[in-house]
Coordinates of C-alpha atoms and ligand atoms in Angstrom, one line a residue:
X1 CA 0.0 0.0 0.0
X2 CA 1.0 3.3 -1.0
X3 CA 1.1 6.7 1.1
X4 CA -2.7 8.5 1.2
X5 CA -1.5 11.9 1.3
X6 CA 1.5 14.2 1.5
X7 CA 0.7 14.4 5.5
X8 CA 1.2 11.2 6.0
X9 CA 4.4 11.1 4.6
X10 CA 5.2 14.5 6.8
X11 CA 4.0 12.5 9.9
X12 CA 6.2 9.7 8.6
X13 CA 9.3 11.9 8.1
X14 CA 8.9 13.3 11.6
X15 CA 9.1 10.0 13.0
X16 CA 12.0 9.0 11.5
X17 CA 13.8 11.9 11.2
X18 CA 13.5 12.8 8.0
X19 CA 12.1 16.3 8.4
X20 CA 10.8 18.6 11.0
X21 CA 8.4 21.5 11.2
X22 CA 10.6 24.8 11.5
X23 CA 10.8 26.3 15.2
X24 CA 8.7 23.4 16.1
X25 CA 9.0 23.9 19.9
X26 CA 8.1 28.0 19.8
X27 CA 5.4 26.8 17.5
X28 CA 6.7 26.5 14.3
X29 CA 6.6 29.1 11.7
X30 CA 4.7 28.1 8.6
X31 CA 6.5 27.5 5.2
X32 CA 9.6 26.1 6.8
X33 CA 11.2 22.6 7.5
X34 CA 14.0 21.6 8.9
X35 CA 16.1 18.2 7.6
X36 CA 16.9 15.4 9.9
X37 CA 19.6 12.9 10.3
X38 CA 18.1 11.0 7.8
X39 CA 16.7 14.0 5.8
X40 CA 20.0 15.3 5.8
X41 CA 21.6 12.6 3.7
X42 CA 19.0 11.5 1.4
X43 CA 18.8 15.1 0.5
X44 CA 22.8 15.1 0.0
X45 CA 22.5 12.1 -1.8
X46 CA 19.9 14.0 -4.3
X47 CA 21.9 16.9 -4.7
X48 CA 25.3 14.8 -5.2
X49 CA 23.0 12.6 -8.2
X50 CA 21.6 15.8 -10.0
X51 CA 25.3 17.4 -10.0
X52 CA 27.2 14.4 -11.5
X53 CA 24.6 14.2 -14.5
X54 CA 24.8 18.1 -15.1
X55 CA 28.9 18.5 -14.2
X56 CA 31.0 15.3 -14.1
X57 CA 29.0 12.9 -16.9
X58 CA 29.4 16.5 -18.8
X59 CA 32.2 18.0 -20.8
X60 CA 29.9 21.3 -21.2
X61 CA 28.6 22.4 -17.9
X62 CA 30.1 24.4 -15.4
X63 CA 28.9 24.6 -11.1
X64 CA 28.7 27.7 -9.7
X65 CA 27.6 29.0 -5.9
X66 CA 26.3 32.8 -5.6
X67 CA 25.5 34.5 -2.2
X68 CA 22.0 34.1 -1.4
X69 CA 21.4 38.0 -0.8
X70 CA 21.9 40.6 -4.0
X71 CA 22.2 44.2 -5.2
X72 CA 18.5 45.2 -5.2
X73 CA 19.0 46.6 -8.6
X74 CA 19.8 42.5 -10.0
X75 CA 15.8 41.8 -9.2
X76 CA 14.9 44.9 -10.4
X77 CA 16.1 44.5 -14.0
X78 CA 15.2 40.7 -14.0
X79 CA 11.7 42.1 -13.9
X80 CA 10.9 40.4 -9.9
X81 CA 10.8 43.4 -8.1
X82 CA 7.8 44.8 -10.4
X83 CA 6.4 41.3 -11.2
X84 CA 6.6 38.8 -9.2
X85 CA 3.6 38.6 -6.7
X86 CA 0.8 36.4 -6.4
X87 CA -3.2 37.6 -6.0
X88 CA -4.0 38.1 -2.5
X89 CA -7.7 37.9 -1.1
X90 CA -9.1 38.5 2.4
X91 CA -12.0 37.5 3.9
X92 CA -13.6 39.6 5.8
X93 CA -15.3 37.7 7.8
X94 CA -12.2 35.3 9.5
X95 CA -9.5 37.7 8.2
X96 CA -7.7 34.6 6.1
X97 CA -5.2 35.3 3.6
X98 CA -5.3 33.1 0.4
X99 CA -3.6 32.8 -2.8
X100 CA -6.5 33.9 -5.4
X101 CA -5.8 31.3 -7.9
X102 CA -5.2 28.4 -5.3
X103 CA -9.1 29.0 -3.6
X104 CA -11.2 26.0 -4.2
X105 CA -14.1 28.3 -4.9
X106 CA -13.0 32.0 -6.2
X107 CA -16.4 33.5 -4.9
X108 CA -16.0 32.1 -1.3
X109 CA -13.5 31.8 1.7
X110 CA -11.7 28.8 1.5
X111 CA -12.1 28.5 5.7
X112 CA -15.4 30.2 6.6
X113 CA -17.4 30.0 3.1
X114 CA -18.3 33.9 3.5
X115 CA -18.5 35.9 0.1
X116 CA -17.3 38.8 2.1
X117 CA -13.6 39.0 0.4
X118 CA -11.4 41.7 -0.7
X119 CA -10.7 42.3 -4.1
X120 CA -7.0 40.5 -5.3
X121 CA -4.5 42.7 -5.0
X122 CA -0.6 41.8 -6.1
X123 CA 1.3 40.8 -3.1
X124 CA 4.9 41.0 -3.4
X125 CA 7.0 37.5 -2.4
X126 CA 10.8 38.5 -2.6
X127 CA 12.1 39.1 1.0
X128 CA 13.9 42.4 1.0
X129 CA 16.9 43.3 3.4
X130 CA 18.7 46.2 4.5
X131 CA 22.0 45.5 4.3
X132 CA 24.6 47.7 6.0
X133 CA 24.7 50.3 8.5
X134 CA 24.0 52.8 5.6
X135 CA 20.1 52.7 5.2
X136 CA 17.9 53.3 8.1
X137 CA 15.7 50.2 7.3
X138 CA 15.5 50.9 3.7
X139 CA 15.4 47.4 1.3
X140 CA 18.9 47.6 -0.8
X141 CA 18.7 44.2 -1.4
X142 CA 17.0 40.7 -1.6
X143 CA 16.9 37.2 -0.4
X144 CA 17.2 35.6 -3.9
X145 CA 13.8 34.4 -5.2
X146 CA 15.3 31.8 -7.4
X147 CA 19.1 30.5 -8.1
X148 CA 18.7 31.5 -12.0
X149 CA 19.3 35.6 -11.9
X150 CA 22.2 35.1 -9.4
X151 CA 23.9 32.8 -12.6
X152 CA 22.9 34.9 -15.3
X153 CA 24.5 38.3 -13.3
X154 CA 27.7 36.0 -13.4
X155 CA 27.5 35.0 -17.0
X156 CA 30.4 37.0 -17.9
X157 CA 32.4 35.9 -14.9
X158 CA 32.4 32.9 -16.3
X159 CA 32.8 33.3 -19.6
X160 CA 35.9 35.4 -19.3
X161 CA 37.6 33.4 -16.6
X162 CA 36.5 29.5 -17.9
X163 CA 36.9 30.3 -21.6
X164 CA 34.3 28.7 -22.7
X165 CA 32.5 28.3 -26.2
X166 CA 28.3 28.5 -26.9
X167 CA 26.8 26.2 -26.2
X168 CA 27.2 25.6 -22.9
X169 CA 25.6 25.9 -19.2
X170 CA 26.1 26.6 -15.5
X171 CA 24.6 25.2 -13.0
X172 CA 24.0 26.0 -9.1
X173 CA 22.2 24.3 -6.4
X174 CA 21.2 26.8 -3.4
X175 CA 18.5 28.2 -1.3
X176 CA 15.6 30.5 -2.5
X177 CA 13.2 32.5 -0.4
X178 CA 9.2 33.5 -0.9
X179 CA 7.1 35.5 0.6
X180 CA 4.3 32.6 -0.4
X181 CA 1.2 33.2 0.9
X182 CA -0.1 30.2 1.8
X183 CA 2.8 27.8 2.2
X184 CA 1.2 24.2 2.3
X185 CA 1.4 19.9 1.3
X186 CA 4.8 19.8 3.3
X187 CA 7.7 20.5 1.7
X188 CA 6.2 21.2 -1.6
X189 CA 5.3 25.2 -0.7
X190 CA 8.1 26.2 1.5
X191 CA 9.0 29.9 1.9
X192 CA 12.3 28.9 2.4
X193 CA 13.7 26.1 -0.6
X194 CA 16.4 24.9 -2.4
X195 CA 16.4 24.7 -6.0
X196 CA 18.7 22.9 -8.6
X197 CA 19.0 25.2 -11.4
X198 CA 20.6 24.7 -15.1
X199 CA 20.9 27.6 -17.4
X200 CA 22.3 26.5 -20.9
X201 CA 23.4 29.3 -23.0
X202 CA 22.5 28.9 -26.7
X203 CA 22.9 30.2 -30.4
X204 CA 19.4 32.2 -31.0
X205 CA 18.9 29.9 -34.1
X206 CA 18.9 26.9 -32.1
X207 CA 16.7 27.3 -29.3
X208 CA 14.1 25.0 -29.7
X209 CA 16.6 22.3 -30.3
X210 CA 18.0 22.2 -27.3
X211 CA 14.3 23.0 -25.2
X212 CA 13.5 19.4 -27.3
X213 CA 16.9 17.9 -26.1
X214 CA 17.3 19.1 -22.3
X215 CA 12.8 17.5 -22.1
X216 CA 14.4 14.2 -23.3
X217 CA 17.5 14.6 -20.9
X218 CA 15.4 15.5 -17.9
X219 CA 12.7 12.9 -18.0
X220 CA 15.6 10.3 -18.1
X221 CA 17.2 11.8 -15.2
X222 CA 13.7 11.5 -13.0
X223 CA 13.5 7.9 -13.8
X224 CA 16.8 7.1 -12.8
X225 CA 16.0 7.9 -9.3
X226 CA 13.7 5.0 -9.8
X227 CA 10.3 7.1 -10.2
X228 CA 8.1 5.3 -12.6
X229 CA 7.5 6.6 -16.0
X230 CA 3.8 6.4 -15.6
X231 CA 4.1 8.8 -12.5
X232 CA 5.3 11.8 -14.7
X233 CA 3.6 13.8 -16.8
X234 CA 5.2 16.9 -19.2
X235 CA 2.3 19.9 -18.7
X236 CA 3.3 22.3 -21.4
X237 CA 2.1 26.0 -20.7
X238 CA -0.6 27.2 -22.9
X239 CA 0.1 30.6 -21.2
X240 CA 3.4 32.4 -21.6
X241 CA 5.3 34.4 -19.5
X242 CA 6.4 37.4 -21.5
X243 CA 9.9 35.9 -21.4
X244 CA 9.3 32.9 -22.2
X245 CA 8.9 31.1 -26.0
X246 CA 8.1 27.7 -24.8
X247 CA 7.9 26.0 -20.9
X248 CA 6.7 23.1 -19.5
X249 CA 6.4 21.6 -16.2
X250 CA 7.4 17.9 -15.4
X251 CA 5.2 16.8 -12.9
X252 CA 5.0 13.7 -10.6
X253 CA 2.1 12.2 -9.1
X254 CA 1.8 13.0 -5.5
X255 CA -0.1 10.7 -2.4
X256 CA -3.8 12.7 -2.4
X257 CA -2.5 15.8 -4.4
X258 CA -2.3 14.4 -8.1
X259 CA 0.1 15.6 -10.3
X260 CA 1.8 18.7 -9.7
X261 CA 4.8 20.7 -10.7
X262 CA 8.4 19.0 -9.7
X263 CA 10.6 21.0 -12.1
X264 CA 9.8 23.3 -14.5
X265 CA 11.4 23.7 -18.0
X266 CA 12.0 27.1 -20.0
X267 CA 12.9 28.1 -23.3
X268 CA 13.7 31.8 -21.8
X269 CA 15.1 33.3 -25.1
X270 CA 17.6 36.5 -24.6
X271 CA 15.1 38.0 -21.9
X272 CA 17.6 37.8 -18.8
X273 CA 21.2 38.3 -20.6
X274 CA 19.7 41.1 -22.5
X275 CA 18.0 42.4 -19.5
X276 CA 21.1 42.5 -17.5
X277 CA 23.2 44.5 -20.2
X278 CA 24.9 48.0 -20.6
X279 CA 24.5 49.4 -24.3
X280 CA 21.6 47.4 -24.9
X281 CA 21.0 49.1 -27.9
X282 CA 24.1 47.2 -29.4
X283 CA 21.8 44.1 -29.5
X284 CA 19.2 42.9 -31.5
X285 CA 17.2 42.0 -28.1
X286 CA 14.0 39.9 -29.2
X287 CA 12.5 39.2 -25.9
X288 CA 10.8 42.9 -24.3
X289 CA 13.3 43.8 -21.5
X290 CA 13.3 47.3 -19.5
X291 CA 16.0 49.7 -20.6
X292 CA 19.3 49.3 -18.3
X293 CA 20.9 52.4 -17.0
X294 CA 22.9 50.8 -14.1
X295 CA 25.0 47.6 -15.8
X296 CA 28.2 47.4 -16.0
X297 CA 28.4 44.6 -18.4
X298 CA 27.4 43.5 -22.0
X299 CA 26.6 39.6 -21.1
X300 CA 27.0 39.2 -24.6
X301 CA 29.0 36.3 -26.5
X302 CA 31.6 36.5 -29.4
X303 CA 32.1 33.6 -31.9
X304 CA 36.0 32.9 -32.3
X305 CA 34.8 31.4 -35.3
X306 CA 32.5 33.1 -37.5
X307 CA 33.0 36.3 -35.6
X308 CA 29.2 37.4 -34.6
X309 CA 28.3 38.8 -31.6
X310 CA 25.6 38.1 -29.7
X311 CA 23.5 38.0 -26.7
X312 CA 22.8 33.9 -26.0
X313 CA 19.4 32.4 -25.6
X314 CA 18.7 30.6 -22.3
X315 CA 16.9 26.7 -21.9
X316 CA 16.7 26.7 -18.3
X317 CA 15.8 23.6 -16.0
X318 CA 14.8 24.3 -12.5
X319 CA 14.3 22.0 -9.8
X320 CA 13.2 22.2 -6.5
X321 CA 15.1 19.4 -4.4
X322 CA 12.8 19.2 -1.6
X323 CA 9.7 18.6 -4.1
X324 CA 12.5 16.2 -5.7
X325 CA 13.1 14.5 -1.5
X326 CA 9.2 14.8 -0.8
X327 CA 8.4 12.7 -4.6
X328 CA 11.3 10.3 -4.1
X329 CA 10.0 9.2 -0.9
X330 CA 6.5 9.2 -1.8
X331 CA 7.4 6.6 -4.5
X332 CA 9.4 4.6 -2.7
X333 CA 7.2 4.2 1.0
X334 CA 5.1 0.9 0.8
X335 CA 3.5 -0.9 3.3
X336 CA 3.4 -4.8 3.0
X337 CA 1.1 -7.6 4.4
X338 CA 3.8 -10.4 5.2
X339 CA 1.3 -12.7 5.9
X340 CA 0.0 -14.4 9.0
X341 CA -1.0 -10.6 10.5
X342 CA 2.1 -9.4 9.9
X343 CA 3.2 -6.2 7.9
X344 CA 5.9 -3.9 7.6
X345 CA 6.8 -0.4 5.7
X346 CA 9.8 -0.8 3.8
X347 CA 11.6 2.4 1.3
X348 CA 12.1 1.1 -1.6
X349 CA 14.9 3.6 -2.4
X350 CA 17.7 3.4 -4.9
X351 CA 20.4 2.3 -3.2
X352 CA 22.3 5.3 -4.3
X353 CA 19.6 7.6 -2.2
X354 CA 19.3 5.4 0.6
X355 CA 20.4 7.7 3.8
X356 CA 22.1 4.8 5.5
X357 CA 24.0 2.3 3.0
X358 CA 24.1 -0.6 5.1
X359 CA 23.8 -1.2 8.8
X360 CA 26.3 -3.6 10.6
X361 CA 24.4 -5.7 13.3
X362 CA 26.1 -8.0 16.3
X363 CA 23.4 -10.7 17.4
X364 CA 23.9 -10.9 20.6
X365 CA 24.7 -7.6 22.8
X366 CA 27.0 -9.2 25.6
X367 CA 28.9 -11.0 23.4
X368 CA 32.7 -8.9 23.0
X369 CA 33.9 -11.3 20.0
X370 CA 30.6 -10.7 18.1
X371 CA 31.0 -6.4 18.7
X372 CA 35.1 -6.5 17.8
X373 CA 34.0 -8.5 14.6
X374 CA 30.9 -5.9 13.6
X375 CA 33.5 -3.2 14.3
X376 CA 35.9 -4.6 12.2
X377 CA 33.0 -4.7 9.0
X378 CA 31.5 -1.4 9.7
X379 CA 35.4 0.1 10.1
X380 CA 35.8 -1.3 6.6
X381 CA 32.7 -0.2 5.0
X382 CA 33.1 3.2 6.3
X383 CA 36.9 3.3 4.6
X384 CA 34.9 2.9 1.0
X385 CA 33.5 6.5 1.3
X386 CA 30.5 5.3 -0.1
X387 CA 27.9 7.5 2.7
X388 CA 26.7 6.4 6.0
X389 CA 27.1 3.0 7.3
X390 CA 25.8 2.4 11.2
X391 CA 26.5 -0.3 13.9
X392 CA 23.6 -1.7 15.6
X393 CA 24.0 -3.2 18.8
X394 CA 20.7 -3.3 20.6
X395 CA 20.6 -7.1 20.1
X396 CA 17.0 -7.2 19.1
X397 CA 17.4 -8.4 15.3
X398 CA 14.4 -8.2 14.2
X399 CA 13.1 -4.4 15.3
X400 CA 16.3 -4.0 13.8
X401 CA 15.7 -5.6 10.5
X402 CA 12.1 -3.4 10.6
X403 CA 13.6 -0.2 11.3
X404 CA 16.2 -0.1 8.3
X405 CA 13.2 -1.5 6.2
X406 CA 11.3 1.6 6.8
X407 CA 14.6 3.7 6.4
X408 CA 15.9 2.8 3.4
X409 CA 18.8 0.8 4.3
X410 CA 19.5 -1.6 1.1
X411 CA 21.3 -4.0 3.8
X412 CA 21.9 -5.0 7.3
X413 CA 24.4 -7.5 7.5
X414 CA 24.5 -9.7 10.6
X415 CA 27.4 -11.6 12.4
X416 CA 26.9 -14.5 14.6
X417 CA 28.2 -17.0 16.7
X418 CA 28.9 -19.0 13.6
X419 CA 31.2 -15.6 12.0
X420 CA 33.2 -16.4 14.8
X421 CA 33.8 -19.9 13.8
X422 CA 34.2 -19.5 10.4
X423 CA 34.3 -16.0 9.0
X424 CA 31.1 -15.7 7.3
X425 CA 28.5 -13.5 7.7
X426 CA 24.3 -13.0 6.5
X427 CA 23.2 -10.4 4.6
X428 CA 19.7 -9.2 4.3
X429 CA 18.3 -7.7 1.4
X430 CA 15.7 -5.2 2.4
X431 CA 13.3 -5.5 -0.7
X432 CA 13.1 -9.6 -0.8
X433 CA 13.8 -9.5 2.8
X434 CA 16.2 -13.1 1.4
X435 CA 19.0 -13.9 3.5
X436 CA 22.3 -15.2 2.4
X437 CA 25.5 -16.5 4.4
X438 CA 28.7 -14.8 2.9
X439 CA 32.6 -14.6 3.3
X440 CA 33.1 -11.3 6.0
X441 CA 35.5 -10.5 4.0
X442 CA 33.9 -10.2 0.8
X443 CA 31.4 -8.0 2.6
X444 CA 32.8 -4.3 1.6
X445 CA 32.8 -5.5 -2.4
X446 CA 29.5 -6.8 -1.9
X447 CA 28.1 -3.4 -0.5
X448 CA 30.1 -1.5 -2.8
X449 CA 28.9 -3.0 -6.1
X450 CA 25.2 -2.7 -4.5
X451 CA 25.6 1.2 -4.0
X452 CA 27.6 2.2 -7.2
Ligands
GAP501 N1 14.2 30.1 -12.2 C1 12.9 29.6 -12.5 C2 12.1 29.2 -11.4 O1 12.5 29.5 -10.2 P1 9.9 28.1 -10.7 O2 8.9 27.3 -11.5 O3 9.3 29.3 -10.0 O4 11.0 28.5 -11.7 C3 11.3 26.0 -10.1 O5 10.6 27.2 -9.6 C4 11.1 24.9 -9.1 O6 11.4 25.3 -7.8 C5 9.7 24.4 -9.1 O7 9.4 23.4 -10.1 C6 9.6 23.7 -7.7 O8 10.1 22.4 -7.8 C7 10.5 24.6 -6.9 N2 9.7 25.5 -6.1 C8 9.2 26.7 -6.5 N3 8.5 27.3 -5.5 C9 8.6 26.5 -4.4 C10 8.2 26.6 -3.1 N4 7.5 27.6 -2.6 N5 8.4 25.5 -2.2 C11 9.1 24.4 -2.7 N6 9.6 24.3 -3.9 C12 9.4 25.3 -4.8

């Protein structure tokens, strides 16, 4: 049996230590959640997976990490500071807040049912600062809304300092802050998020090629965490931002939500390049940007080759890794009848997301040989660097067994009175739950083959 809805699986996080509500003991302050031991590596594990498709399996991406705060003037020329805001209504009745376009009914509150409401108005969701001694409270800058601007404001950082040749891309994975009004569903509207951002500069006369190429890429990618094909679906926007010349969003099919929006894919033309340049006039600019009196650079590119200069087109992918954690575990919880009254939840992770990677368990607590030996594996499966390995010595095999079922952990691998005798060990495979006796010594190959 699968999850019913997303708070189950928050209720299940919390108990395993997964996530947590923000300030949960003052609390909690909505739109925030904190990562767990557990959270804390399976989210690693996500972020490490996503980065070696887009930089080491790549000759033509480059990483990059920007501060999370910027010049004010960066989100006014990407068009944010004037744009981006959501419809707000009030009832005036219980005084709720809602996001217009998320009400289940437009004409009534969401909480009380009253038709009392205010009329939308635009409420801003960047998070401005006032950085500095210098202005008495007044916003110079911003919590970054999004990872993208922060790498296009770079773009000729890069280019001058890495050399490198159209096409090619830059990644970052970082925080981003919003304003949302009504955060919600767990982790999937957070005010406070990390994203997983690609921007992939391009010839103008090859745009749509590589929006056609990078939809292909990125579905692959999703599956290879082990999410079904049949539990994504490609949403191409029938409404255009005024940037944009094609999007879509790749969603995945969430416990009691349906599908929604796990990353979302843009063909963003030369709006954010152009928008950030000096001289724009120099440029034929297709996409409608507002004039730039305060740049300092032309983020423009020059072809060693043929000579033209130009300003790139963007495809940009952008991923938010905590709806990436939330989906991941959603697909992989399952509860199963063992028969007899029995049942237990197991997470069917990839090995390769699994927080734990194998657990290392003595069968008897009192028993010294038994613990020197199960240090002696778990020393040696630590030394492979492949993640977190643990030593279990309760002595209670089979809450132990159960536990790293509902964890994750691919195996747990057991020594015995019989190890002591003659070196070998059992190892249980969490999805068939089968047991097999092997050489302790063959033990660290055996888990390393599993994980890679
Ligand atoms: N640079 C483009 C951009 O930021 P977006 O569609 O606004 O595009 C990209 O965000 C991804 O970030 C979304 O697909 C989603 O996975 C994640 N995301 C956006 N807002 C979020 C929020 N409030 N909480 C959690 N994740 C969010």
């Amino acid at each position: 049996m699968p999850l019913k809805s997303l708070e189950d699986l928050a209720s299940f996080c919390k108990r395993r230590g997964f996530a947590f509500q923000g300030s949960e003991i003052y609390g909690g302050l909505k739109g925030f959640w904190d990562l767990g031991p557990l959270g804390v590596e399976l989210m690693k594990n996500i972020r490490e997976t996503w980065w070696r498709s887009m930089v080491y399996e790549r000759d033509d991406i480059d990483g990059m990490e920007a501060a999370l705060i910027s010049n004010r003037k960066a989100w006014q020329y990407s068009g944010h500071e004037g744009g981006f805001s959501d419809p707000l209504v009030e009832c005036k009745k219980c005084h709720i807040r809602m996001r217009q376009d998320n009400m289940k009914d437009q004409t009534k509150c969401d909480a009380c049912n009253s038709t009392d409401l205010t009329a939308p108005r635009d409420f801003k969701l960047m998070m401005g600062l006032a950085v500095g001694a210098v202005t008495d409270g007044e916003i110079n800058a911003y919590l970054r809304p999004e990872t993208a601007t922060t790498t296009f404001i770079n773009f000729k950082n890069v280019l001058d300092s890495a050399s490198r040749k159209i096409p090619f891309g830059l990644v970052q994975i970082g925080k981003a802050f919003r304003n949302e009004i009504t955060p919600r569903n767990f982790v999937f509207r957070m005010r406070e998020f990390e994203q997983a951002e690609l921007q992939y500069f391009v010839h103008p006369s090859e745009g749509m090629k590589w929006y056609e190429y990078w939809k292909a890429e990125r579905r692959k990618w999703w599956v290879s965490l082990g999410i079904p094909a049949e539990k994504l679906r490609e949403q191409e926007h029938e409404q255009l931002s005024h940037y944009a010349k094609a999007a879509f969003d790749l969603q995945y099919e969430f416990a009691g939500l349906g599908f929604e929006e796990v990353e979302g894919l843009h063909h963003r033309q030369d709006y954010d390049l152009g928008s950030h340049t000096k001289n724009q006039k120099d440029f034929n600019i297709q996409a409608k940007v507002m004039e730039n009196k305060d740049s300092t650079a032309k983020l423009s590119y020059s072809d060693p080759q043929t000579g033209e200069t130009y300003i790139p087109f963007v495809i940009e992918m952008a991923m938010g890794t905590h709806r990436c954690m939330a989906a991941v575990l959603d697909n992989a919880y399952t509860e199963e009848d063992l028969g007899e009254g029995n049942s237990r939840v197991v997470l069917k992770l990839k090995p390769t997301l699994s927080p734990i990677k194998a657990a290392v368990i003595p069968l008897a607590r009192n028993v010294p040989e038994l613990l020197t030996l199960a240090e002696k594996i778990h020393g040696e499966l630590k030394a492979l660097g492949l993640g977190r390995t643990v030593i279990e010595n309760s002595g209670n095999i089979g809450k132990n067994y159960r536990r790293h079922d509902e964890i994750g952990t691919p195996v747990c691998v057991t020594v015995d009175h019989q190890s002591l005798e003659d070196g070998t060990v059992t190892i249980r495979h969490r999805d068939t739950m089968k047991q097999e006796r092997v050489k302790a010594d063959d033990i660290p190959d055996i888990v390393r083959k599993l994980i890679k």
